[in-house]
Coordinates of C-alpha atoms in Angstrom, one line a residue:
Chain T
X97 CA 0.0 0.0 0.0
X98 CA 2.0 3.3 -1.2
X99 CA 1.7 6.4 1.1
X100 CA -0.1 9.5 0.6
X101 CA 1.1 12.9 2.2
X102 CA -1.8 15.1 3.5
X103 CA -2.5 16.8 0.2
X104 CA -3.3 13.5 -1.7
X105 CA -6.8 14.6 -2.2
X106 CA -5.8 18.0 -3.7
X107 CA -3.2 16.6 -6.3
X108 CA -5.6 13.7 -7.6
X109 CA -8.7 16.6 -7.8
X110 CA -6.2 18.9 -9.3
X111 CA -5.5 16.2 -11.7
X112 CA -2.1 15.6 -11.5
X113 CA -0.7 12.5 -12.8
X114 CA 0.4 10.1 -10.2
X115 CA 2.9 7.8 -9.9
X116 CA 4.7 5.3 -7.3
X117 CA 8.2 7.4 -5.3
X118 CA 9.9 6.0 -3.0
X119 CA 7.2 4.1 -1.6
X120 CA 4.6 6.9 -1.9
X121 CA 2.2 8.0 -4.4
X122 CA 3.4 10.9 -5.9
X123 CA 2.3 14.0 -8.7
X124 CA 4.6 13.3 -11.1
X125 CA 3.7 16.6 -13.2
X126 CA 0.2 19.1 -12.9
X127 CA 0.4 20.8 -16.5
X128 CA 3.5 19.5 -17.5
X129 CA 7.6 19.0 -16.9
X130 CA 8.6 21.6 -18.9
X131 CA 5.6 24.3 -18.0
X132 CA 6.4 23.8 -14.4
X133 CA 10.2 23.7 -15.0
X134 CA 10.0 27.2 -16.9
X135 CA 7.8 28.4 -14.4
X136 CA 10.4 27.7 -11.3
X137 CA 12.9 29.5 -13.5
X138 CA 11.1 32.2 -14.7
X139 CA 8.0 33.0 -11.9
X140 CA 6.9 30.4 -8.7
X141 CA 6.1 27.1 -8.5
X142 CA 5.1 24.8 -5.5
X143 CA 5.8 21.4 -5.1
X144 CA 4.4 18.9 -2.2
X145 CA 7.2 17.4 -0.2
X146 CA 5.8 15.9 2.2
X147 CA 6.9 12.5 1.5
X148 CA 10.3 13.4 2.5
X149 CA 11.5 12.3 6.2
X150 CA 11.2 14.8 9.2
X151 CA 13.3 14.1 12.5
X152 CA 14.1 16.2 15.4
X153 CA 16.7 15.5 17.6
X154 CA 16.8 16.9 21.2
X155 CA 18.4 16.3 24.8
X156 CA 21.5 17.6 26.0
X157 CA 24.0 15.7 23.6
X158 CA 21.9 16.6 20.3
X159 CA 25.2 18.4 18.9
X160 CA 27.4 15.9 19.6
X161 CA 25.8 13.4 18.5
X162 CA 25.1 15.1 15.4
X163 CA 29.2 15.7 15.0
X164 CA 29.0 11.8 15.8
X165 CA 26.6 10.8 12.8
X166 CA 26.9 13.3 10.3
X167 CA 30.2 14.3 8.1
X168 CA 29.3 18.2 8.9
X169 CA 30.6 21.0 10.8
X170 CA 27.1 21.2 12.7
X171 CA 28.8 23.3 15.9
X172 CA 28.8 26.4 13.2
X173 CA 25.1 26.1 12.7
X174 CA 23.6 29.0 14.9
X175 CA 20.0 29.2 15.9
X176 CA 17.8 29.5 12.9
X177 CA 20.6 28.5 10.7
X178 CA 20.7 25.1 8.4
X179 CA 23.0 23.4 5.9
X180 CA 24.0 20.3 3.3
X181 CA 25.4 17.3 5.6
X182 CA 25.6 13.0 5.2
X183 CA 25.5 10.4 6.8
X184 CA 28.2 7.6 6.0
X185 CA 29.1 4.5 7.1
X186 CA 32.3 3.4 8.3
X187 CA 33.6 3.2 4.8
X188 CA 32.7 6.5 3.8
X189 CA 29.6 5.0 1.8
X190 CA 26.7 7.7 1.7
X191 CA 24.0 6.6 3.4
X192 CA 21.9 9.7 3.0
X193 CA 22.5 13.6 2.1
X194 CA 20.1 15.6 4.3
X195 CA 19.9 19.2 5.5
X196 CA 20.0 20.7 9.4
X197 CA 17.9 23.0 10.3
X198 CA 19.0 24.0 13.9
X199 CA 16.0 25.3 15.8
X200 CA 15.7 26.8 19.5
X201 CA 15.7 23.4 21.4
X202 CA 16.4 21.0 19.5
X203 CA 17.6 20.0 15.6
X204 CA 15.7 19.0 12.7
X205 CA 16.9 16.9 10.2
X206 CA 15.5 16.4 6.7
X207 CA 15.9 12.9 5.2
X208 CA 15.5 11.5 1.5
X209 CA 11.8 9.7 1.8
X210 CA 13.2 6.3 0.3
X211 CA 15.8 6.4 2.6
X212 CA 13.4 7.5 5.8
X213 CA 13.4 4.0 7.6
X214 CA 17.0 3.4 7.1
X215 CA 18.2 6.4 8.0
X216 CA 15.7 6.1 11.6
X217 CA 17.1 2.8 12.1
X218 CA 20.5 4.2 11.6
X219 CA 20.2 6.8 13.8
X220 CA 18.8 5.1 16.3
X221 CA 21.2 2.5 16.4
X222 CA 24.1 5.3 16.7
X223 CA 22.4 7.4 19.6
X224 CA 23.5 4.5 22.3
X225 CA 25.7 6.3 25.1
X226 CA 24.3 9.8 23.6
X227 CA 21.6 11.5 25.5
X228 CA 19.2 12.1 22.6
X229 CA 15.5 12.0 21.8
X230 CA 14.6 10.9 18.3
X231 CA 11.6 11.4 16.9
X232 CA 10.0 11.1 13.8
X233 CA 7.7 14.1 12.7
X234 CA 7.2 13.4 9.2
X235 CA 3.7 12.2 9.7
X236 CA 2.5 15.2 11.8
X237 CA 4.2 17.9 9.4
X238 CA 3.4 18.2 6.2
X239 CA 6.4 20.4 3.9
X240 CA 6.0 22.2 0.9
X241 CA 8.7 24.0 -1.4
X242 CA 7.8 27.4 -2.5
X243 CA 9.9 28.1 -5.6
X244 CA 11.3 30.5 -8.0
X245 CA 13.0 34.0 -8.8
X246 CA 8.9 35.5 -7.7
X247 CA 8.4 33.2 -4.8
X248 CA 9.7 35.7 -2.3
X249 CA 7.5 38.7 -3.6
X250 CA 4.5 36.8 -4.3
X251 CA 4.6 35.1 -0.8
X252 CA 5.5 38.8 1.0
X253 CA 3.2 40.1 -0.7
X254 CA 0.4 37.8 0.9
X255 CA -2.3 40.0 3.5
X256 CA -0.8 37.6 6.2
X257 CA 2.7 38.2 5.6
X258 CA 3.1 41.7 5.5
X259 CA 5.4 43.3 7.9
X260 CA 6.9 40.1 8.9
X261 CA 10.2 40.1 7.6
X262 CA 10.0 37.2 5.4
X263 CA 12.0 39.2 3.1
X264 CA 15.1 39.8 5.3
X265 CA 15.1 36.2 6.1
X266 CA 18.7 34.6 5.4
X267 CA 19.6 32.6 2.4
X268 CA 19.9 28.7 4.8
X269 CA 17.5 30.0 7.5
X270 CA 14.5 29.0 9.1
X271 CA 12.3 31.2 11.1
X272 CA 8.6 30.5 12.5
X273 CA 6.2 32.8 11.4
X274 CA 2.4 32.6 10.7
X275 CA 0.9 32.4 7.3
X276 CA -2.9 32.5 6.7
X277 CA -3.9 32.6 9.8
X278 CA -1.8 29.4 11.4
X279 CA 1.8 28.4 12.7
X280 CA 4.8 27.4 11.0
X281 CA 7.9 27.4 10.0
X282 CA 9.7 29.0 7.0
X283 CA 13.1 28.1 5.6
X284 CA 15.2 30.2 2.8
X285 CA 16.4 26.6 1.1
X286 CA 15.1 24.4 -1.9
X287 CA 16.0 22.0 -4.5
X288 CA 15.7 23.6 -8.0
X289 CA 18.9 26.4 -8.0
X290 CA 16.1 29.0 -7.6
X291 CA 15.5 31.7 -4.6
X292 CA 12.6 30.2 -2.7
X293 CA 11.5 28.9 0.6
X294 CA 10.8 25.2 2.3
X295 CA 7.7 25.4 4.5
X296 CA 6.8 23.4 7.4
X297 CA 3.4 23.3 8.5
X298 CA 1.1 21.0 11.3
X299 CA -0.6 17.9 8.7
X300 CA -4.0 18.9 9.7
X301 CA -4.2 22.2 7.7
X302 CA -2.0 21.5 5.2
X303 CA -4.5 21.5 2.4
X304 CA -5.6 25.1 3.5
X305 CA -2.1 26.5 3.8
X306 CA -1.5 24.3 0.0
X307 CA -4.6 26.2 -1.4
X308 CA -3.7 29.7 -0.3
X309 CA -0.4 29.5 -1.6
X310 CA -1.6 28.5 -5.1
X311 CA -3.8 31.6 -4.7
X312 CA -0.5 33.9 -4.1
X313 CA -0.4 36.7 -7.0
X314 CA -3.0 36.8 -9.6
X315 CA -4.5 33.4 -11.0
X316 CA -1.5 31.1 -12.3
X317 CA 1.5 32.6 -10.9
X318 CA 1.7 30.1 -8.7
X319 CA 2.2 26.6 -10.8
X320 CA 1.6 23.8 -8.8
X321 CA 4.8 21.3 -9.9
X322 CA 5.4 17.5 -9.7
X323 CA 8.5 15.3 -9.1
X324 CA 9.4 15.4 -12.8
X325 CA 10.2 18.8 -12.4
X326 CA 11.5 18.7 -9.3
X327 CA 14.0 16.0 -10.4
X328 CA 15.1 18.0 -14.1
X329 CA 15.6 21.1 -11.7
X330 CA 17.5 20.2 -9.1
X331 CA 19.9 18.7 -12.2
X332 CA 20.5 21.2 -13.9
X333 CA 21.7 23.1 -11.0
X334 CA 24.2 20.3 -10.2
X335 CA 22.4 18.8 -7.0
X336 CA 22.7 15.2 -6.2
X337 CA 19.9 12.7 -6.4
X338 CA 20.1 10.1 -3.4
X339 CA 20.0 6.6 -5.4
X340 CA 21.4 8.2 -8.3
X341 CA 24.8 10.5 -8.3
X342 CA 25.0 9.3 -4.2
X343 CA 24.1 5.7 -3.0
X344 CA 26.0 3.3 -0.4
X345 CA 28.6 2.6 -2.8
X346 CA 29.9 6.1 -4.1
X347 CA 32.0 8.4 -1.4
X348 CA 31.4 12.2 -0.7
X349 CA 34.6 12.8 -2.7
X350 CA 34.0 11.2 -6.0
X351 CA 30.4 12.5 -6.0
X352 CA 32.3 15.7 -5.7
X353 CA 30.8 16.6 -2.2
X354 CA 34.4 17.0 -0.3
X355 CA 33.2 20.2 0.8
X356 CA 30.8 18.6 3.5
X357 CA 33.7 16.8 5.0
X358 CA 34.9 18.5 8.3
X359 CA 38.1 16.3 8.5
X360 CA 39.3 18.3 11.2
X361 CA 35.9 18.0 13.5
X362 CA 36.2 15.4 16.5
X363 CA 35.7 11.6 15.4
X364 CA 32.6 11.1 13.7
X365 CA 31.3 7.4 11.6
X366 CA 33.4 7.3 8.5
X367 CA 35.9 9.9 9.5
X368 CA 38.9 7.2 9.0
X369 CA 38.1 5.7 5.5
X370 CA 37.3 9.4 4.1
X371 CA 40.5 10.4 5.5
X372 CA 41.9 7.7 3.4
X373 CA 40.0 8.6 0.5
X374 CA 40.9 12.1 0.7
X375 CA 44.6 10.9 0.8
X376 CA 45.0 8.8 -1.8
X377 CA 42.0 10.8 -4.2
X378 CA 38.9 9.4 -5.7
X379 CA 39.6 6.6 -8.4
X380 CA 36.7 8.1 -10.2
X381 CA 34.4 11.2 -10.8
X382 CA 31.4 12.3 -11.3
X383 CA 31.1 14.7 -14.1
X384 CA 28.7 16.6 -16.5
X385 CA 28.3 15.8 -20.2
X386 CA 27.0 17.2 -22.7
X387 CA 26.2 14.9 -26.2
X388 CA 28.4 15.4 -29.3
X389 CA 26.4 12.8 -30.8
X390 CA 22.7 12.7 -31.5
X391 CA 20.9 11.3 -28.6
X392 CA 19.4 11.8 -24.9
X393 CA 21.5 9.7 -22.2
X394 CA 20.0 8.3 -19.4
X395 CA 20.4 6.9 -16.0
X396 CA 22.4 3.6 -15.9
X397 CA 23.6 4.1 -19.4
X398 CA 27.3 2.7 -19.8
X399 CA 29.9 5.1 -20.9
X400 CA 32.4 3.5 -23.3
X401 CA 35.9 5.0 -23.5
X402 CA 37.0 5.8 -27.5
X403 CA 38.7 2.1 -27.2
X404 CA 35.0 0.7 -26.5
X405 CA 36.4 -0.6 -23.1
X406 CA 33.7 0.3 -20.2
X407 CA 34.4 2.9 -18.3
X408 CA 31.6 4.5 -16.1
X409 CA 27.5 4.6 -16.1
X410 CA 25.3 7.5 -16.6
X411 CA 23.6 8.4 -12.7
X412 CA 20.8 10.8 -14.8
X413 CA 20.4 12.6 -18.3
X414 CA 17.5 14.3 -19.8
X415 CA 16.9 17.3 -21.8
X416 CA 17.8 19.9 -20.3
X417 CA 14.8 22.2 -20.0
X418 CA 16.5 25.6 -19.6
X419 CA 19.3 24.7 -21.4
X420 CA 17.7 23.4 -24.2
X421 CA 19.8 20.1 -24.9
X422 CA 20.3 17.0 -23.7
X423 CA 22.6 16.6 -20.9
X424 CA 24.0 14.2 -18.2
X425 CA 26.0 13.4 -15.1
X426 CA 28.0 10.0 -14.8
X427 CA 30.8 8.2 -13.2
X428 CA 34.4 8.0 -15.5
X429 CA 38.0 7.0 -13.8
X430 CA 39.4 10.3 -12.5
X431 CA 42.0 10.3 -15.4
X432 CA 38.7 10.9 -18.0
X433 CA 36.8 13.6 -16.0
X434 CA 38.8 17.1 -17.4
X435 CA 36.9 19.2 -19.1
X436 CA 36.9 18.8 -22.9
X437 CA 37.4 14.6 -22.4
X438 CA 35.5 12.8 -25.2
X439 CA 33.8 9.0 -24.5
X440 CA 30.9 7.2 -25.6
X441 CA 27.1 6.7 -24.1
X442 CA 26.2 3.2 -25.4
X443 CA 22.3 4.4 -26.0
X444 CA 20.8 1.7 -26.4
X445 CA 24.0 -0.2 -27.9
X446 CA 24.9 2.6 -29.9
X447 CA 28.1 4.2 -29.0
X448 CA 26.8 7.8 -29.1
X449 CA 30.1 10.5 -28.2
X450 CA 29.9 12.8 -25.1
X451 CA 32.1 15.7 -24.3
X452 CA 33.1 16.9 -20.0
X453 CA 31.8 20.4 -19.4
X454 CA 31.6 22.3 -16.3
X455 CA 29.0 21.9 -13.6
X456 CA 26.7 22.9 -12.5
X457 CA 25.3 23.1 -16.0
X458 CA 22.7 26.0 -14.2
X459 CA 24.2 28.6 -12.0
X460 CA 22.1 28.7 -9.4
X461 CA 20.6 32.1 -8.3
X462 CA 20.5 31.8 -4.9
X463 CA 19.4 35.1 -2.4
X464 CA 22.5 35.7 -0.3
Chain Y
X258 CA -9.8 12.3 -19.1
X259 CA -10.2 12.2 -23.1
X260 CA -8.6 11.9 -26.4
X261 CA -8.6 12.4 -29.8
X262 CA -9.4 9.2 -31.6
X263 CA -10.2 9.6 -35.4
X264 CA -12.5 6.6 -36.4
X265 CA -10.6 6.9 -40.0
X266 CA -7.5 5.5 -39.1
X267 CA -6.3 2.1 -37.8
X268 CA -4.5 1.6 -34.4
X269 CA -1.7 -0.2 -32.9
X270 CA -1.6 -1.5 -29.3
X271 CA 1.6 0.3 -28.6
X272 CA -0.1 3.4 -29.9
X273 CA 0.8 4.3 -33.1
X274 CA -1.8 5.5 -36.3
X275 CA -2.1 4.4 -39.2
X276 CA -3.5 6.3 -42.1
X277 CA -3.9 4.5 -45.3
X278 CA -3.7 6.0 -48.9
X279 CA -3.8 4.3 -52.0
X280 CA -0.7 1.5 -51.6
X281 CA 1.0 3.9 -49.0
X282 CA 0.1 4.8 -45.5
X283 CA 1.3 7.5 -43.4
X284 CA 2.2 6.9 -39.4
X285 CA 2.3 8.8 -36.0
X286 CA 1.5 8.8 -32.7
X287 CA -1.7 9.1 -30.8
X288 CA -3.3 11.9 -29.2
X289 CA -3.1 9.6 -26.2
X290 CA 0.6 9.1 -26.2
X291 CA 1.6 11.9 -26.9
X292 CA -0.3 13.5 -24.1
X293 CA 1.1 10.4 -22.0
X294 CA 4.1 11.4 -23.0
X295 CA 4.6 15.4 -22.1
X296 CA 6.4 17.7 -24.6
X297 CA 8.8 15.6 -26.8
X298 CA 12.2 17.3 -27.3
X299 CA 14.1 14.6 -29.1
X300 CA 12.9 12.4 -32.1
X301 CA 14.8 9.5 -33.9
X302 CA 13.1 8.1 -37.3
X303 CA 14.7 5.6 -39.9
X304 CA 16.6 6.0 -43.0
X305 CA 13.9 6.0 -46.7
X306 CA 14.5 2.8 -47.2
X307 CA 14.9 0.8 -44.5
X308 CA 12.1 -1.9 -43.7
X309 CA 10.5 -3.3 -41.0
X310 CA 8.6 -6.2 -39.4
X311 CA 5.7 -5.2 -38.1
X312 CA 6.2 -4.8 -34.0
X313 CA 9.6 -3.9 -34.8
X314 CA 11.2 -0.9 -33.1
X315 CA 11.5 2.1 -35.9
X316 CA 12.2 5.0 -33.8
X317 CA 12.7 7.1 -30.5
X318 CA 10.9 9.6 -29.1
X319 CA 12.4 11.4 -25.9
X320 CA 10.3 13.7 -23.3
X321 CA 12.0 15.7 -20.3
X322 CA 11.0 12.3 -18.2
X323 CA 11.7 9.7 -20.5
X324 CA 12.4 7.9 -23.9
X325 CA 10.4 5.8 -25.3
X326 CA 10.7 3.4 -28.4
X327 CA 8.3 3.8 -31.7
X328 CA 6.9 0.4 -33.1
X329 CA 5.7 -0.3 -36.8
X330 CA 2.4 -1.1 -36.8
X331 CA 2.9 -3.3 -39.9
X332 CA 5.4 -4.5 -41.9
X333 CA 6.7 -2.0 -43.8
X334 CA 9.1 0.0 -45.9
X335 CA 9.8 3.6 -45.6
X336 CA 9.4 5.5 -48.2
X337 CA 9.5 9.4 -46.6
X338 CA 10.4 10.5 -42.9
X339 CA 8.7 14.0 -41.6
X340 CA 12.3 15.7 -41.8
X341 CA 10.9 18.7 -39.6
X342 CA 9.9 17.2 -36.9
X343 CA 13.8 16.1 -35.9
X344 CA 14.6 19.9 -35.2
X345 CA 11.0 20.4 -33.9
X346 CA 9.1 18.0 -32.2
X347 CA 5.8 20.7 -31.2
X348 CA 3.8 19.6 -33.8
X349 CA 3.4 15.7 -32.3
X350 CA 2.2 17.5 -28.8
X351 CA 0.4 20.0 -30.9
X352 CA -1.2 18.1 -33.7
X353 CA -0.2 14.1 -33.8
X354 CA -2.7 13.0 -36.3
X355 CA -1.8 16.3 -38.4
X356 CA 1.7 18.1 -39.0
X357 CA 3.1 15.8 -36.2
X358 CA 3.0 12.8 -38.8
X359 CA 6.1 11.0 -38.5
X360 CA 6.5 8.5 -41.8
X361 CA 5.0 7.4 -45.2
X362 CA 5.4 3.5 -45.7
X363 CA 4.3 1.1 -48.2
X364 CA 2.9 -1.5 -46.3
X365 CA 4.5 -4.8 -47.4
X366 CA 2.1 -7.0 -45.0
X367 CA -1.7 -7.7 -43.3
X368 CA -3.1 -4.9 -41.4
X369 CA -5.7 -7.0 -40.3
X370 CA -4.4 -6.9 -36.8
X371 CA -4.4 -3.2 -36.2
X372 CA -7.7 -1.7 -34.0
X373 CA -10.4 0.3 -35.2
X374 CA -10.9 3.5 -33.3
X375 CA -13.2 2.1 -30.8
X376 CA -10.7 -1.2 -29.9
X377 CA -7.9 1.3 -29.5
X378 CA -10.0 3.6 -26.6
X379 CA -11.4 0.9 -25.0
X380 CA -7.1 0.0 -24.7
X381 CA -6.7 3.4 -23.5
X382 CA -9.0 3.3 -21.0
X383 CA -8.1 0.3 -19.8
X384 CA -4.5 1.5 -19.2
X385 CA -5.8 4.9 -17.7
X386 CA -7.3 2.5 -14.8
X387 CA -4.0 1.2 -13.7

């Protein structure tokens, strides 16, 4: 029996086309991938994320246990304040990439929704000798993303919202403030390379709190999105898709995440092996592609090198929607991952050529 | 949900039409499958030429989401490709049983197994139950 997050109802009355995620039924796409993909780049879109895993962590050793689990700095997170972090295992395999959010009393952490139970049991299983409270929230709180280069004046300019300072709210902060009349909380973070906000809000009014939000602006400037988007968003803009550029058996280096590895924090799970890694540098990479060739790669493609040995695999491609061409990310041996190197995606058993370029293939416009 | 079925042309299960004129026919995709689909950004079609067995795949057709393969609906030769549509796909969102045809063939084999108009919904709607 697949899941359904509070706002089930609305997505299958606002005909959206739904599909099977992670062990949840899921919009897919409302109007369409590239509509709502234009519409996140160019206006606002919202997108239903409820599905995604919701713990807090509190007691007295929250931090440290945190520095324990996680491959983060998380002692420079001040109140309000959230960022990137993983959880490895002992062998510096990724076991989840999740986000921070450190709140008054306690920590929230934001987990992948197919990795939810593993990442509980994980966490519980660490938290021996720490005093911590887990606990799960993702059933109470429902979680929407708010999205694009209008979301900010189009939710500001709400009757509810004025005078609040949602405006001056930092770029990786999370406040609580109250929309349309009820309580939540409000983060300055996302998954498409767009300015926009993450909101938080009790399961029981989520549908309300869904509804005004579409309502934001005049008729339509609000697009309600699905995963499709979500997923050919967050890709161009170079962010990592747990079970495609990250699982168990890629490290933070090689999936180029080295930058959420606080080597120098006190011993956390992995710290050993990454330090390895680290030393001895990633035998392969993950890079962006763009086709010489005729042809759209996709995930789990091989990559041939120009001998026709195999190489490497394709982690996702598509068309690119704002960049209007088809595009990919993929594993090649460190030696093959320069920009300019030439190889070969077999599409289906055709040996179609690929050229390196720089990532992200979207700069992100982030609000700093 | 509804779609465009034109009771003039014959269907295949893996929706393609089929339009038949004189000793050649002319092929695209349905209104359903194109709307199942999304907006296609990437099309592959055959050589003039080249044949096929009917079931066999003749093409590719890409959306944002996924790629998707293109069967013949008969055996058949092609004998002209819609040239346009490989720089610009709109029309087969726009238009798929008009300006988004995809080939002329000379059908070398039976049709006999392709669905009237009112087979090929009740295929449709079986697959929208799922």
């Amino acid at each position: 029996m697949l899941k359904r997050t509070p706002l089930y109802d609305r997505h299958v009355a606002m005909g959206a086309r739904m599909v099977e995620f992670g062990g949840w039924h899921m919009p897919v796409q409302y109007s369409g991938v590239m509509p709502e993909h234009h519409a996140v780049r160019t206006s606002a879109g919202l997108f239903d994320i409820s599905h995604m895993g919701r713990f807090s962590v509190s007691g007295r050793d929250s931090e440290s246990f945190l520095q324990f689990v996680t491959t983060s700095d998380v002692s420079t997170l001040g109140v309000g304040q959230s960022g990137y972090s993983l959880l490895c295992t002992m062998d510096g395999g990724i076991i989840d990439d999740i986000f921070i959010y450190r709140l008054p009393s306690e920590y929230l952490i934001v987990v992948n929704a197919s990795n939810l139970e593993k990442d509980w049991n994980w966490l519980r299983s660490r938290s021996t000798g720490f005093d911590v409270d887990l606990e799960d929230l993702s059933q109470r709180w429902a979680m929407f993303a708010l999205q694009g280069p209008q979301a900010e004046q189009l939710f500001c300019d709400a009757e509810s919202m004025r005078g609040v300072g949602l405006e001056s709210l930092p770029f990786h902060e999370i406040a609580l403030f109250s929309f349309f009349g009820f309580n939540g909380m409000i983060a300055r973070t996302g998954y498409t390379g767009e300015d926009g906000f993450e909101i938080f809000c009790d399961a029981a009014y989520a549908p309300q709190v869904w509804d005004e939000l579409l309502k934001l602006g005049t008729p339509g400037s609000v697009l309600p999105c699905g995963l499709g988007a979500r997923d050919s968003l967050r890709f161009e803009a170079g962010l990592a898709l747990y079970g495609h550029e990250i699982t168990e058996d890629t490290n933070p280096y090689e999936a180029r995440l080295g930058w959420t590895i606080k080597l120098n924090k006190p011993d956390f799970i992995g710290k050993n092996a990454l330090q390895q890694i680290k030393a001895t540098g990633p035998t392969r990479k993950l890079v962006g592609f763009e086709m010489v060739g005729r042809g759209v790669a996709r995930a789990d493609y091989p990559i041939h090198d120009l001998a026709g040995n195999l190489i490497g695999h394709v982690t996702t491609g598509l068309p690119a929607p704002t960049l209007d061409k088809p595009l990919g990310l993929g594993y090649v041996p460190a030696d093959l991952s320069a920009i300019g190197t030439e190889f070969d995606v077999m599409i289906r058993g055709k040996a179609t050529r690929a050229k390196v370029i720089k990532t992200p293939f979207y700069q992100p416009r982030y609000k700093r | 949900m509804s779609f465009n079925t034109p009771a003039e042309l014959k269907y295949a299960k893996t929706h393609e039409w089929l339009r038949v004129e004189g000793d050649e026919a002319v092929v695209g995709i349905t209104d359903y499958a194109q709307h199942a689909l999304g907006d296609v950004v990437y099309l592959e079609l055959p050589e003039v030429g080249a044949t096929f067995a009917a079931g066999a795949v003749f093409g590719v057709i890409e959306s944002v989401k996924a790629s998707s393969d293109l069967y013949a609906p008969v055996d058949m030769e092609i004998v002209g490709i819609h040239d346009a549509l490989i720089d610009d796909q709109e029309p087969i969102n726009a238009d798929p049983y008009g300006n988004g045809w995809m080939l002329r063939i000379k059908p070398t084999g039976s049709a006999e197994h392709l669905l009237d108009a009112a087979a090929y919904e009740q295929i449709v709607e079986d697959a929208s139950d799922d």
